[in-house]
Coordinates of C-alpha atoms in Angstrom, one line a residue:
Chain A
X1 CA 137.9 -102.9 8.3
X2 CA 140.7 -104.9 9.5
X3 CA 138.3 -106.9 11.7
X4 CA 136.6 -107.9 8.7
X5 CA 139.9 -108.1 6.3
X6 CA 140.8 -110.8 9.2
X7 CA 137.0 -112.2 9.2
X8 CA 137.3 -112.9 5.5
X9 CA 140.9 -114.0 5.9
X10 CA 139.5 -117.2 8.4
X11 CA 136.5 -117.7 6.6
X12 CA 139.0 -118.8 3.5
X13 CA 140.9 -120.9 5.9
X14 CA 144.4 -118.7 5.7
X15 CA 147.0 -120.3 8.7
X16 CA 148.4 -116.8 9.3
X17 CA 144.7 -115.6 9.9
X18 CA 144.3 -117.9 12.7
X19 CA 147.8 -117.4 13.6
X20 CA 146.7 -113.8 14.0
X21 CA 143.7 -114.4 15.8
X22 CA 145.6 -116.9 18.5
X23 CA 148.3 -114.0 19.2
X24 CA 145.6 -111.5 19.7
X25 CA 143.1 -112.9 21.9
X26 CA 145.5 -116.3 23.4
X27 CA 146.2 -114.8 26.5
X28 CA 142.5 -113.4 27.3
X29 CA 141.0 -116.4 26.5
X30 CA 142.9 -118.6 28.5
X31 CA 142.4 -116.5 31.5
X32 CA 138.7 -116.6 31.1
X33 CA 138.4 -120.1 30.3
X34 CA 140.8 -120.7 33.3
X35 CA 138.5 -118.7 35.9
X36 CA 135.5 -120.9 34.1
X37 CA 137.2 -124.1 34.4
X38 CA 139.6 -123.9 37.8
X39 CA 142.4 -125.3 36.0
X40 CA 145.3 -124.0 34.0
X41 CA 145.6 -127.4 31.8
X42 CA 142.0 -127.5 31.2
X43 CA 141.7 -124.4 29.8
X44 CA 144.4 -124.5 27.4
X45 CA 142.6 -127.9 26.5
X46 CA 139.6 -125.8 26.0
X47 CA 141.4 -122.8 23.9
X48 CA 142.8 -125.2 21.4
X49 CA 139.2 -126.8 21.6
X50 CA 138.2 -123.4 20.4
X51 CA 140.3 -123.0 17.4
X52 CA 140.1 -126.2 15.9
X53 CA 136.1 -125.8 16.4
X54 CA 136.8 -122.2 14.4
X55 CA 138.6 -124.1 12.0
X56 CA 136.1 -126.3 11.3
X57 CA 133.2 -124.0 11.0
X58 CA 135.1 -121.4 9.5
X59 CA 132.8 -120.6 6.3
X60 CA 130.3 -119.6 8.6
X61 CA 132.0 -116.5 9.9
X62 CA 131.7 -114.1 7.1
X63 CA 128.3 -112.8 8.7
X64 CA 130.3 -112.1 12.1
X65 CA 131.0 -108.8 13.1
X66 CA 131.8 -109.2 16.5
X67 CA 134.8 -111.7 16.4
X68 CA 135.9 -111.3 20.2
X69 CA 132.6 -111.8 21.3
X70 CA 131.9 -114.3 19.2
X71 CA 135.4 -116.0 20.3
X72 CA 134.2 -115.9 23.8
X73 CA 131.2 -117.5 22.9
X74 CA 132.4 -120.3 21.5
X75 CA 134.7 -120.6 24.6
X76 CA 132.0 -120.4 27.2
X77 CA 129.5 -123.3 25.2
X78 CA 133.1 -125.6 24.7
X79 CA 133.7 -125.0 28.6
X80 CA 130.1 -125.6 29.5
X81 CA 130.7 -129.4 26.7
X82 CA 134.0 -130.0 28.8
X83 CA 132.6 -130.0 31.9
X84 CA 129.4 -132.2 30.7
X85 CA 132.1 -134.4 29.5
X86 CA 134.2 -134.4 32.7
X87 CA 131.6 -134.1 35.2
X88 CA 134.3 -131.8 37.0
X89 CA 132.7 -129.9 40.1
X90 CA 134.0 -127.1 42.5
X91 CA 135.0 -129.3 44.6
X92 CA 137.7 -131.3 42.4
X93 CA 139.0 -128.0 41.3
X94 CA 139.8 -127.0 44.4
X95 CA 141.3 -130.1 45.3
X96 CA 143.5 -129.5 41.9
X97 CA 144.4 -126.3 43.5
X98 CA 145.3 -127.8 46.6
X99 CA 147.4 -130.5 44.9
X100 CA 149.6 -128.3 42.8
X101 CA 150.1 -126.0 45.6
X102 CA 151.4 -129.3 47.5
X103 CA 153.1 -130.3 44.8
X104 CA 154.7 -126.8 44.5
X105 CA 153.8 -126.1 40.6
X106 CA 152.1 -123.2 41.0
X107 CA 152.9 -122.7 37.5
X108 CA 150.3 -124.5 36.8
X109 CA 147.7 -123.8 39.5
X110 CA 144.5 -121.4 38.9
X111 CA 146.1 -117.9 38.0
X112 CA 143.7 -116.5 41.2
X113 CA 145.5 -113.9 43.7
X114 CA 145.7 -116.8 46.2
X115 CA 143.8 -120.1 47.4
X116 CA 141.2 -118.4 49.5
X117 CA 140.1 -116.1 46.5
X118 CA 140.5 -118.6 43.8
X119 CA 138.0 -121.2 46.0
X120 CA 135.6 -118.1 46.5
X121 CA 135.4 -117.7 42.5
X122 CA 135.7 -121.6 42.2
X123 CA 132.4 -121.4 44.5
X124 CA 130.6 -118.5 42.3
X125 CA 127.4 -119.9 40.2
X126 CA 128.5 -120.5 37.2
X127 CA 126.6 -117.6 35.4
X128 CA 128.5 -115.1 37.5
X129 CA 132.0 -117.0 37.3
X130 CA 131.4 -116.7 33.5
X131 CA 130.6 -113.0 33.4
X132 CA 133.7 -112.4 36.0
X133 CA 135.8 -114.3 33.5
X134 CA 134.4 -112.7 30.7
X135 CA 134.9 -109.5 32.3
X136 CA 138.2 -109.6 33.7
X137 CA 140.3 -111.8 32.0
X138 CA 138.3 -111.8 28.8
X139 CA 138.2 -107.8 29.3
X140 CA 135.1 -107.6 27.5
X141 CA 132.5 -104.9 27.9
X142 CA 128.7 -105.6 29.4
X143 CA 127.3 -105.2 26.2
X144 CA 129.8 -107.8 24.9
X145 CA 129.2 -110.0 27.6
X146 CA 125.5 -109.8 27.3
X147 CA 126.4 -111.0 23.3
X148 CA 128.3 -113.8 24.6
X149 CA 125.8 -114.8 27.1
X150 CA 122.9 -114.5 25.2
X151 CA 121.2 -112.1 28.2
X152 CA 120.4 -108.4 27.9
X153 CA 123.3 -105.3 29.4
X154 CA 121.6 -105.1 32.6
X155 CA 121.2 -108.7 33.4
X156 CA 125.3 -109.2 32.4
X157 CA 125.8 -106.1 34.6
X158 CA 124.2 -107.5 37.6
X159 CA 125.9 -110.8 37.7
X160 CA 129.2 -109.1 37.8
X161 CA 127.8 -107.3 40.9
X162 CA 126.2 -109.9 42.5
X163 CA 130.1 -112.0 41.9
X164 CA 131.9 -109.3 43.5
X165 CA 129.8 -109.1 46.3
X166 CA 129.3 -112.4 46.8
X167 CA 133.0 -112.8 46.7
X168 CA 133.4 -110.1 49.4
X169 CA 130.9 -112.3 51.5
X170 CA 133.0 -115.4 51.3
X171 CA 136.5 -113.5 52.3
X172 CA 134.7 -112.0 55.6
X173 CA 135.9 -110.3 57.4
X174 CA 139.5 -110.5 55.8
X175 CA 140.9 -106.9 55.5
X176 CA 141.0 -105.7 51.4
X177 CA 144.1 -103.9 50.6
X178 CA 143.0 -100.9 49.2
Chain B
X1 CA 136.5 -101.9 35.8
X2 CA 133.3 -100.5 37.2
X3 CA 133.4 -98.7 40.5
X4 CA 131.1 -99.4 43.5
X5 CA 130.5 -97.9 46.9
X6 CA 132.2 -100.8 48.9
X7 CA 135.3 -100.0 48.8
X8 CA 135.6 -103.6 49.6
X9 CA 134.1 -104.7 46.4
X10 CA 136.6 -102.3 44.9
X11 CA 139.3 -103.6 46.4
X12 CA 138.5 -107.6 45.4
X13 CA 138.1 -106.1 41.6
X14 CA 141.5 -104.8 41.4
X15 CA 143.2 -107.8 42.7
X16 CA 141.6 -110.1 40.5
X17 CA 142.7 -107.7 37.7
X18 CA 145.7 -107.4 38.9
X19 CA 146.3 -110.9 38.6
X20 CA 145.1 -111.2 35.0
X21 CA 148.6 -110.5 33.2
X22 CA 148.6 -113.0 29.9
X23 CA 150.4 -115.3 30.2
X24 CA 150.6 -118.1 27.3
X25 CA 152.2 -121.2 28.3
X26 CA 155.0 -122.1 25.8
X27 CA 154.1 -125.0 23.0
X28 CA 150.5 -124.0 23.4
X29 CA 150.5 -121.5 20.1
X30 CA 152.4 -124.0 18.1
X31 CA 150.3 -127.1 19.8
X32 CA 146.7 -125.2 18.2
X33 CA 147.8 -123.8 14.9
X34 CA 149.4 -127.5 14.2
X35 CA 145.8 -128.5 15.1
X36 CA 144.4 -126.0 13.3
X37 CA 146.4 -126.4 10.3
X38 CA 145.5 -130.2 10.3
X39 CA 141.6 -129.5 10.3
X40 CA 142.5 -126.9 7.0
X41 CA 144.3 -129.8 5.0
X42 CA 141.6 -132.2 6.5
X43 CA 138.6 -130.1 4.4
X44 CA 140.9 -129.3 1.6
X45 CA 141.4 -133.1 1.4
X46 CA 137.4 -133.5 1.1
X47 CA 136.7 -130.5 -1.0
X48 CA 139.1 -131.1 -3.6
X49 CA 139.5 -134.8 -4.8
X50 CA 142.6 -136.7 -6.2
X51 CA 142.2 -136.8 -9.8
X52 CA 142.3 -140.6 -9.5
X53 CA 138.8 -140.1 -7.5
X54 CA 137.9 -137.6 -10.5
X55 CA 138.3 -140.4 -12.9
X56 CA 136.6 -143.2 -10.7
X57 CA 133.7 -140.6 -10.2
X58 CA 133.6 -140.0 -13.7
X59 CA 133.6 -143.1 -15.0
X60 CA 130.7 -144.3 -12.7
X61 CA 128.4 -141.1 -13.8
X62 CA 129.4 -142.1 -17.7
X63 CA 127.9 -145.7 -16.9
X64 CA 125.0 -144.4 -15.2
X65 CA 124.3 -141.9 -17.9
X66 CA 125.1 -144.6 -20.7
X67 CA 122.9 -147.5 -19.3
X68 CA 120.1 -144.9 -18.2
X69 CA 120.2 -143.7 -22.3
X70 CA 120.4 -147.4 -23.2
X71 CA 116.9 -148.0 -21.2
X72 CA 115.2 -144.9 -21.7
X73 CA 115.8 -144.4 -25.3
X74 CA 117.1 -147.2 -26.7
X75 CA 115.1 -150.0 -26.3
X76 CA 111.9 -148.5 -26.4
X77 CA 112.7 -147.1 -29.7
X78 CA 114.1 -150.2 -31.1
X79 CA 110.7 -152.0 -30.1
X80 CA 109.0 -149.7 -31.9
X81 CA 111.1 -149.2 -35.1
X82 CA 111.2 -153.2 -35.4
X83 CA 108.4 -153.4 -38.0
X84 CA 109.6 -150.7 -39.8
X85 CA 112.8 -152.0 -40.5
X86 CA 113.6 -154.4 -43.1
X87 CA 113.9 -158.3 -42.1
X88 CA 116.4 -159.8 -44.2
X89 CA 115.3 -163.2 -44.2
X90 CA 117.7 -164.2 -47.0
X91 CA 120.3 -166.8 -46.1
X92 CA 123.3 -166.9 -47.5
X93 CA 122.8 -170.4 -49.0
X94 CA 119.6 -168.5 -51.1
X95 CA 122.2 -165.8 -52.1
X96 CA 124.7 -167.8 -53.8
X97 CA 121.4 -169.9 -55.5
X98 CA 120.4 -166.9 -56.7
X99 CA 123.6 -165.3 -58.0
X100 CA 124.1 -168.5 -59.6
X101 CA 120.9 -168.1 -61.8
X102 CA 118.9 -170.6 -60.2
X103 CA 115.4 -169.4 -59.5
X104 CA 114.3 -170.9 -56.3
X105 CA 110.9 -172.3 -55.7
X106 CA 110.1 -170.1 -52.5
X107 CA 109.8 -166.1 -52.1
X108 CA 112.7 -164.0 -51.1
X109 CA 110.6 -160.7 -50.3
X110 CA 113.2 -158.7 -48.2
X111 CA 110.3 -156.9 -45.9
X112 CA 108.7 -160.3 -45.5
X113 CA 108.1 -161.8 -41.8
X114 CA 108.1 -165.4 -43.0
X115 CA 111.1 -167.3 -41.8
X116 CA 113.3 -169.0 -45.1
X117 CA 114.2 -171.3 -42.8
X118 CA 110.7 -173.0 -42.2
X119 CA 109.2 -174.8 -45.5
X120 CA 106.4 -173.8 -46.9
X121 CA 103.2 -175.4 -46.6
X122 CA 103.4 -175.4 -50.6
X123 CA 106.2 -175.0 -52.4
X124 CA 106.7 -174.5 -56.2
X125 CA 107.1 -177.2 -58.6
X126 CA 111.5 -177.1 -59.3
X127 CA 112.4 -177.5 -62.6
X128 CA 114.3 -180.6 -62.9
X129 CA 117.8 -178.7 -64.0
X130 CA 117.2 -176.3 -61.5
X131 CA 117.2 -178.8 -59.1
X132 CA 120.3 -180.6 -60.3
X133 CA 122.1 -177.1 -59.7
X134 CA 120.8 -177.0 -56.9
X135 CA 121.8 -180.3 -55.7
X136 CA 125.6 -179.3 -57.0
X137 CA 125.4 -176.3 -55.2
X138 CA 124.6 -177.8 -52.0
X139 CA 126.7 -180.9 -51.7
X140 CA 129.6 -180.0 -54.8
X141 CA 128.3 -183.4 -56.3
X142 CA 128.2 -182.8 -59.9

């Protein structure tokens, strides 16, 4: 009920609505869009990118009942339009990474355990860098994620597997704390 | 956070969720709702119009209205009711004759289509008084 008190609420374009919305989901979706993209400024680029799309379109979300996955949604199609726009491979997002860990603003830097996990992710296909975004940072459930990327449970499932153990394959043999 | 069989797998999972604490970097909330906000004022701008656009709207839709009446009913209508309606082809010149008890050598039929201002091809014989009043009344020459 409060999902779709706060549904209505956006729809009729009320400023504490999206107020609400940013405070609940903020966080979550700048990590995932942050894993998706490799970089901290682009992703809060991409959040606000979100919003004001939300904004925008707002009538149009009375008939949503999923709003978090629908959120996400919108965040992985305005990632996938940034980086059309930007042209931005793997390969310049590491070199981001590299550059703000010269420059000492980590602050800033991918939010990733440390550089040799973060290029691992950064060197995931991009299906399975979105499902590991959407998982972990987005904290979104398969079925969710299979919502969001317009693919069935099992097929969202397997991605995330296939990330993980493609990420254990890039870090070797490097010994996981357990 | 599913569990597999690798413990190594495992392991890689709860680092990267371990490293997935929120945090919102400051200016960014206030930085999108300003955003937001402006995209709300920017449709309520559109949606509702000043009433100065109301009246400039307006007035156009009267004039549309007004000349497409003017053309659709109008003029057709006063083409048609033409013949019907009476032609006064009295002139004021026959009026005052004729007030003044002179009776004039030509027809004065109200409904009549024949122009008082073009002779006719035969006129009446004028009585010779009648036609000295007439002459008075035209020029004031008595």
């Amino acid at each position: 009920m409060v999902e779709v008190t706060l549904t209505e609420s956006l729809a009729a374009g009320d400023p504490e609505a999206f107020a609400a919305l940013y405070d609940r989901l903020a966080g979550r979706l700048l990590g995932a869009a942050r894993t998706m993209t490799g970089s901290a400024e682009d992703a809060q680029d991409v959040v606000q990118e979100v919003f004001v799309e939300l904004a925008r379109m707002r009538t149009r979300l009375t008939g949503i009942l999923d709003l978090e996955a629908y959120m996400f949604a919108m965040l992985r199609n305005a990632v996938r339009r940034r980086g059309r726009r930007t042209a931005v491979d793997r390969r310049a997002v590491l070199a981001l990474a590299q550059m703000h860990r010269a420059t000492g603003a980590w602050s800033e830097a991918p939010r990733l355990p440390d550089d040799e996990l973060a290029a691992a992710v950064a060197r995931l296909p991009s299906t399975q860098r979105d499902v590991l975004a959407l998982k972990i940072d987005g904290g979104l459930t398969f079925a969710e994620i299979a919502v969001v990327m317009e693919t069935s449970l099992h097929t969202a499932a397997s991605r995330y597997r296939y990330a993980l153990e493609r990420l254990r394959a890039a870090l070797g043999g490097r010994k996981e704390k357990s | 956070m599913s569990r597999s069989v690798d413990p190594r797998i495992d392991a890689i999972e709860r680092r990267l969720v371990s490293h997935t604490t929120c945090d919102v970097p400051s200016g960014h909330r206030d930085r999108v709702l300003a955003a937001v906000r402006d995209v709300l004022a920017e449709d309520l701008e559109t949606i509702v119009p000043s009433d100065s656009e109301i009246g400039l709207k307006g007035a156009s839709a009267l004039l549309a209205i007004a000349l497409s009446t003017a053309l659709i009913i109008v003029v057709p209508w006063s083409f048609l009711g033409r013949p019907l309606l009476p032609v006064p082809t009295e002139s004021t010149l026959m009026a005052r004759a004729r007030s003044a008890g002179i009776d004039l050598p030509v027809e004065t039929v109200a409904t009549t289509d024949h122009s008082v201002h073009q002779p006719r091809q035969t006129p009446s014989p004028m009585p010779a008084h009648d036609a000295i009043r007439w002459r008075h009344l035209i020029i004031g020459d008595l």
